[in-house]
Coordinates of C-alpha atoms and ligand atoms in Angstrom, one line a residue:
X1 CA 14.2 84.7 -113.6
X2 CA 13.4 83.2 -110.2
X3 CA 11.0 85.0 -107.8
X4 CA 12.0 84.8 -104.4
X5 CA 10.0 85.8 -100.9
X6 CA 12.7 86.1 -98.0
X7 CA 11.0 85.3 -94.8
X8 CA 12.8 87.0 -92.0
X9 CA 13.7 89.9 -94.0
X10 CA 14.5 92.4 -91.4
X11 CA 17.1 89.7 -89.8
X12 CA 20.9 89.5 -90.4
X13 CA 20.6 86.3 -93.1
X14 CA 17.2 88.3 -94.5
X15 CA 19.2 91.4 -95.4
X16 CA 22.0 89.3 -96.2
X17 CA 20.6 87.2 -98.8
X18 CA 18.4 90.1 -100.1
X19 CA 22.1 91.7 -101.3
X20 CA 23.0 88.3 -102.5
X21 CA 19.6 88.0 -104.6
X22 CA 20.6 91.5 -106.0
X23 CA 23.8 90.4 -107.6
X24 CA 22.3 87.7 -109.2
X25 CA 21.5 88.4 -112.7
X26 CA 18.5 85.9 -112.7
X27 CA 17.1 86.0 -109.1
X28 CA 14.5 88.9 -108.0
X29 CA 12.9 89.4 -104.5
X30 CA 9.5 89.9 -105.0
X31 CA 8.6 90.4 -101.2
X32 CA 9.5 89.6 -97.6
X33 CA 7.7 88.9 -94.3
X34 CA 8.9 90.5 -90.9
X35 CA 8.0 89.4 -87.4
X36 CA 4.4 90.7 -86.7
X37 CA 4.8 94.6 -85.2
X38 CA 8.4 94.8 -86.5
X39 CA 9.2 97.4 -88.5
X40 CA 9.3 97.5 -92.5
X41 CA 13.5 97.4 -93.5
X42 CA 14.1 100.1 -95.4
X43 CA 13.9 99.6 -99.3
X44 CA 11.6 99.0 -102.2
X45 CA 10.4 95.3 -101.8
X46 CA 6.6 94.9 -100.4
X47 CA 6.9 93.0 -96.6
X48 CA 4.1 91.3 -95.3
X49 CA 3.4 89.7 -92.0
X50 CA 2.2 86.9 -93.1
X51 CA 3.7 84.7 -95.6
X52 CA 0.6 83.8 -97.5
X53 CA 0.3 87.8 -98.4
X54 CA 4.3 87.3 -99.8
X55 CA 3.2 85.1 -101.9
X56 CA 0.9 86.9 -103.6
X57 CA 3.1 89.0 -105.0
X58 CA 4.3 86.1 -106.8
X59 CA 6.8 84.4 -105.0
X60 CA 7.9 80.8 -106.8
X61 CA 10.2 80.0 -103.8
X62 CA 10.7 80.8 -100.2
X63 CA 14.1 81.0 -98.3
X64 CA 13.5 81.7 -94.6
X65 CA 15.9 82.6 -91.6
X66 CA 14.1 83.2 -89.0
X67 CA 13.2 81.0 -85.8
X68 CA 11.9 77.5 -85.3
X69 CA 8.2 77.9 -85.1
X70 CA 8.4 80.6 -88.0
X71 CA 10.5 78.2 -89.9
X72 CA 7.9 75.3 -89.1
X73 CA 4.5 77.7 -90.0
X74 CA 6.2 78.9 -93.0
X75 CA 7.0 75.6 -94.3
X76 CA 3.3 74.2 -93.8
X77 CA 2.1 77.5 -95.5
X78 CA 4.4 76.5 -98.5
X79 CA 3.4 73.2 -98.5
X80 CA -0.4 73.9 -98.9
X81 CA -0.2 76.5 -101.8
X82 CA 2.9 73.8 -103.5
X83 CA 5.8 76.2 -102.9
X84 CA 9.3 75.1 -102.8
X85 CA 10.9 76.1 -99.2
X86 CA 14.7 76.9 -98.0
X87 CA 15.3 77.6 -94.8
X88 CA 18.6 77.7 -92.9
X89 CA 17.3 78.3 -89.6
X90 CA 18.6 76.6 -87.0
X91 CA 17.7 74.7 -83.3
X92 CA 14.9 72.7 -84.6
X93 CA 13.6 70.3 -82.1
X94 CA 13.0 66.7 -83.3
X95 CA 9.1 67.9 -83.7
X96 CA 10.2 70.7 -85.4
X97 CA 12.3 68.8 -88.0
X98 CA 9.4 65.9 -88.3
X99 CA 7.3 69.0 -89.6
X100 CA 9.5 69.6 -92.0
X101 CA 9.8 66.1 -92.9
X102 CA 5.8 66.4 -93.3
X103 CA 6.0 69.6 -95.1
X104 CA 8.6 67.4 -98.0
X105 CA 6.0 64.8 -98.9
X106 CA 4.2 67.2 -101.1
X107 CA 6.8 69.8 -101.9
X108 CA 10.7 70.2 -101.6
X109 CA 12.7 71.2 -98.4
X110 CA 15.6 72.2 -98.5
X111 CA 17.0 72.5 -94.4
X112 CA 20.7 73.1 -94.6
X113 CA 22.3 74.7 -90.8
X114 CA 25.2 76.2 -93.0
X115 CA 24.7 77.2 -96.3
X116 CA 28.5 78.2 -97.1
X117 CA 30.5 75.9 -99.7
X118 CA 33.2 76.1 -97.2
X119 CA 31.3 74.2 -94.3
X120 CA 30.2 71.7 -96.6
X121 CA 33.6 71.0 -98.4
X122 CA 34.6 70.9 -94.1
X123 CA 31.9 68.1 -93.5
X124 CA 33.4 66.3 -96.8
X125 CA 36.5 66.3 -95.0
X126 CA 36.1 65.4 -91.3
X127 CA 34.2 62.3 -92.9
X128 CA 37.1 61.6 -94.3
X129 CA 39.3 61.7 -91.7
X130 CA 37.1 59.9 -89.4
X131 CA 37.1 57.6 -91.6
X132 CA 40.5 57.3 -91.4
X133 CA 41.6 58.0 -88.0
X134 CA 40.3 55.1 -86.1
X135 CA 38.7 54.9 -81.8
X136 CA 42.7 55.5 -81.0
X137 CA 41.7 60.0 -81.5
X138 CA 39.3 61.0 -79.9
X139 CA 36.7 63.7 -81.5
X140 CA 36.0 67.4 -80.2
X141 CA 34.2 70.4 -81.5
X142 CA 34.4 73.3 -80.5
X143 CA 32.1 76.1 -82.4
X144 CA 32.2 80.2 -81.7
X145 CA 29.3 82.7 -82.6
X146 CA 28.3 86.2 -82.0
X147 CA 26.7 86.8 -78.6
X148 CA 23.3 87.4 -80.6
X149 CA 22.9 83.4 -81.4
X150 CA 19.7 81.9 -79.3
X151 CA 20.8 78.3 -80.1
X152 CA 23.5 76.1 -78.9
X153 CA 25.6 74.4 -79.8
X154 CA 25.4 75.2 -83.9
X155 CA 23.2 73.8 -86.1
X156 CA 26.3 73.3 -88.0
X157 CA 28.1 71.4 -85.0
X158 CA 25.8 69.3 -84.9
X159 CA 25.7 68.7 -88.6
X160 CA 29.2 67.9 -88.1
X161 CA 28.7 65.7 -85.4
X162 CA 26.3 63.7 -87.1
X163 CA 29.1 63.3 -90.0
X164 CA 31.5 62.1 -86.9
X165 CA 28.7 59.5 -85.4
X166 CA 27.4 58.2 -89.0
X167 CA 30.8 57.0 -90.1
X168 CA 31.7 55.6 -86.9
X169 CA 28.4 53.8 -86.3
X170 CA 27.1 55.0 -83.4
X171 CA 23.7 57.3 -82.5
X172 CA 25.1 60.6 -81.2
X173 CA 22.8 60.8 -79.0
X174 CA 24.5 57.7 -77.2
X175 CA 27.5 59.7 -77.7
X176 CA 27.4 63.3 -77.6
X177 CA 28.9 65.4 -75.0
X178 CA 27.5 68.9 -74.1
X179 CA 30.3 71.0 -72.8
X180 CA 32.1 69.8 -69.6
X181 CA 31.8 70.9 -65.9
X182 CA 32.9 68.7 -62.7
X183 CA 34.4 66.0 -61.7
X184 CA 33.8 64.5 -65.0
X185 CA 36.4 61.4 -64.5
X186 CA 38.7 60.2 -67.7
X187 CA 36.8 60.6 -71.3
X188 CA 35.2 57.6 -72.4
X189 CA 36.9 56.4 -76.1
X190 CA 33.7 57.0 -78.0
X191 CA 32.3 60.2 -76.8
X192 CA 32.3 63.3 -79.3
X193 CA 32.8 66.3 -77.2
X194 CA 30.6 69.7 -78.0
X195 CA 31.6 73.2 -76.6
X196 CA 30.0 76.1 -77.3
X197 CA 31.8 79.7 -77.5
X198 CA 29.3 82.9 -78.0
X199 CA 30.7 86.6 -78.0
X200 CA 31.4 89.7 -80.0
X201 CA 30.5 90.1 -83.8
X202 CA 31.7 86.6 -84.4
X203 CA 29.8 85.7 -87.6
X204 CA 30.6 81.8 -87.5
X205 CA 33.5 79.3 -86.4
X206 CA 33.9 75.5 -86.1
X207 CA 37.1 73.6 -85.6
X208 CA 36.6 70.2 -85.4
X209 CA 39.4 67.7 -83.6
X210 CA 40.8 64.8 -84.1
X211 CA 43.1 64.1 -80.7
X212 CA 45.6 61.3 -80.5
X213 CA 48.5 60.4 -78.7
X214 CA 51.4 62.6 -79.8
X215 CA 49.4 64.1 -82.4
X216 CA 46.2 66.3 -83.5
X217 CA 44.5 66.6 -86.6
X218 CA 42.4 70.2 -86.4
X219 CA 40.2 70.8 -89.3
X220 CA 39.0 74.6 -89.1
X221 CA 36.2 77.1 -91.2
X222 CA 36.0 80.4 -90.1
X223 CA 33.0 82.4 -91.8
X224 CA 34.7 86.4 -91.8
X225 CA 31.3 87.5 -93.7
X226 CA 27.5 86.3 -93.4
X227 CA 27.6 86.8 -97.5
X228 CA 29.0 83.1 -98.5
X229 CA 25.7 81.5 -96.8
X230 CA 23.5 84.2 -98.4
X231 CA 25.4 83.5 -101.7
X232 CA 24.5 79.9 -100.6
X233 CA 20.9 80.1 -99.7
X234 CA 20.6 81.9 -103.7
X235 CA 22.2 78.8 -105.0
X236 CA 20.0 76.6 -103.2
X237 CA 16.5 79.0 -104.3
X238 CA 17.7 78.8 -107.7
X239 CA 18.2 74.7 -107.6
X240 CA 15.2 73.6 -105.6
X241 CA 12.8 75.5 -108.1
X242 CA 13.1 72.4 -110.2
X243 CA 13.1 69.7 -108.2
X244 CA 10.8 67.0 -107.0
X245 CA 9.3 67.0 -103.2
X246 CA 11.4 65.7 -100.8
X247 CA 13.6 66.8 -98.5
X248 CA 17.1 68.2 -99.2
X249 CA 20.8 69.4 -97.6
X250 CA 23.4 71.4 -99.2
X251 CA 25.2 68.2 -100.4
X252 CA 22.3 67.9 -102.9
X253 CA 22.7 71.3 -103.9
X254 CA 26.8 71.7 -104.0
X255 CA 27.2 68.2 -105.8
Ligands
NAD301 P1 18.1 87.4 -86.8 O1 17.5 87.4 -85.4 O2 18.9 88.5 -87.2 O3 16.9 87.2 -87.9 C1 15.7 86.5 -87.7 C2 14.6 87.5 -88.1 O4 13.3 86.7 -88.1 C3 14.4 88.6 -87.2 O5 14.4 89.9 -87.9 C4 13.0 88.4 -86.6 O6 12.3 89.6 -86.3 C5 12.3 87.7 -87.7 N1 11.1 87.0 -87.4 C6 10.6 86.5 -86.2 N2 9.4 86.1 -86.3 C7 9.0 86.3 -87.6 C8 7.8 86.1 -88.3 N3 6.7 85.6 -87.8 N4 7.8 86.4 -89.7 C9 8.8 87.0 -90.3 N5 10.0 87.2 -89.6 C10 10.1 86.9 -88.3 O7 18.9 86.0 -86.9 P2 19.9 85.6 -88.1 O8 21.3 85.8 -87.6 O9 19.5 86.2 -89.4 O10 19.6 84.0 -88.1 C11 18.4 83.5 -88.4 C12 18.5 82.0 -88.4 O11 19.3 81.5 -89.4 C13 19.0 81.4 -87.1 O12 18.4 80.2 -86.8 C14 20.5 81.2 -87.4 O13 21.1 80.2 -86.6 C15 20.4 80.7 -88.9 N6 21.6 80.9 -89.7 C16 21.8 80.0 -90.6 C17 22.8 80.1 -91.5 C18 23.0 79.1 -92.6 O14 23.9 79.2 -93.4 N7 22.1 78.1 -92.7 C19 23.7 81.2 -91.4 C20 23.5 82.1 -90.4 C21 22.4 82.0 -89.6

């Protein structure tokens, strides 16, 4: 049986993954944290404020959705006391994921944007066609939330992205492309395009183009229920529990 503290408990993924916990036969929530003030969700589980009172009800991993800085606290608190840490929050700044970097020399990390198996089978495949689609098709994303999401674009855009700039060579941060607006003249060949669409209950989708002449290749996941990255974020509690520090994606986990 794994012991699990949710941080961000009160929160969509919190509540999400705390129903996901429940059908699992060999993972229990021992407690969660909520943002300080917030109130208590309803239901038997003790919920702290701070993390380091979670863990005293015996907690052998954390799995945190929550914000940035939480994410970044939680993950230093976890790595003073030796405790494993997931966390699928998203919009880290570079600082922000160096912290987390920090946090993995003495324990494991696992930072994943999208926890779904879907998403990650997705990644596998626009590597793939990257791969083999050459500078002639030029590479868009477009990604859609619900109009609650603070960051943008996606954590798992970006993820994707990444894919897109690591097979072709390049730094996306030579070649990314935030939206358009203006007089923006003629698309340069190697730029990978980003666009961000937030509305409605929209729980997660990311299409991901491959544009050449007289033809399109569009590769497309569309999350219908938060439940596949709570089922995700269980996998990933249940996997890290016996690995060594270091820090980890959903690729490591979904092998
Ligand atoms: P949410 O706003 O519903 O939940 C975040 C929760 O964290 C809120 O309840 C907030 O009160 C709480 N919180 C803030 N400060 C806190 C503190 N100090 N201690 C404890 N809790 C605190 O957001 P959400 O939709 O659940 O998303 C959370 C994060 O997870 C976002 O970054 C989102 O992008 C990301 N996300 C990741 C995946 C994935 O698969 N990796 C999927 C969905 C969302």
């Amino acid at each position: 049986m794994i012991s699990v503290v949710i941080a961000g408990l009160a929160g969509r993924m919190g509540q999400q993954t705390l129903e996901a916990a429940r059908q699992a036969e060999d993972v229990r929530v021992v407690a969660g944290t909520v943002r300080p003030g917030a109130a208590a969700p309803a239901g038997a589980i003790p919920v702290e404020e701070r993390l380091e009172a979670a863990l005293e009800h015996g907690g052998q991993v954390v799995v945190d959705f929550t914000t940035p800085a939480v994410c970044v606290d939680n993950a230093r608190v976890c790595a003073a006391r030796g405790v494993p840490f997931v966390t699928g929050t998203t919009g880290l700044e570079p600082a922000q994921r160096q912290a987390l970097e920090e946090a993995a020399a003495s324990i494991p990390v696992l930072h994943a944007p999208n926890m779904s198996v879907g998403v990650h089978l997705l990644t596998k495949l626009v590597r793939e066609a990257a791969e083999r689609l050459d500078e002639a098709y030029d590479v868009e994303i477009v990604e859609a939330h619900h109009r609650h999401k603070r960051d943008a674009p996606s954590g798992t855009a970006l993820h994707l992205a990444e894919a897109v700039a690591r097979v072709q060579g390049v730094d996306l941060g030579d070649v990314a492309r935030y939206g358009r607006e203006g007089i923006v003249g003629a698309r340069p060949r190697r730029e990978i395009g980003i666009s961000a669409v937030r509305g409605g209950d929209v729980v997660g989708e990311h299409t991901v183009l491959f544009l050449g002449d007289g033809e399109r290749l569009e590769l497309t996941h569309k999350a219908s229920s938060r439940a596949a990255f709570a089922r995700g974020a269980v996998r990933a509690a249940r996997w890290i529990v016996n690995q060594p520090p270091g820090l980890y994606g959903m690729e490591d986990v979904l092998r």
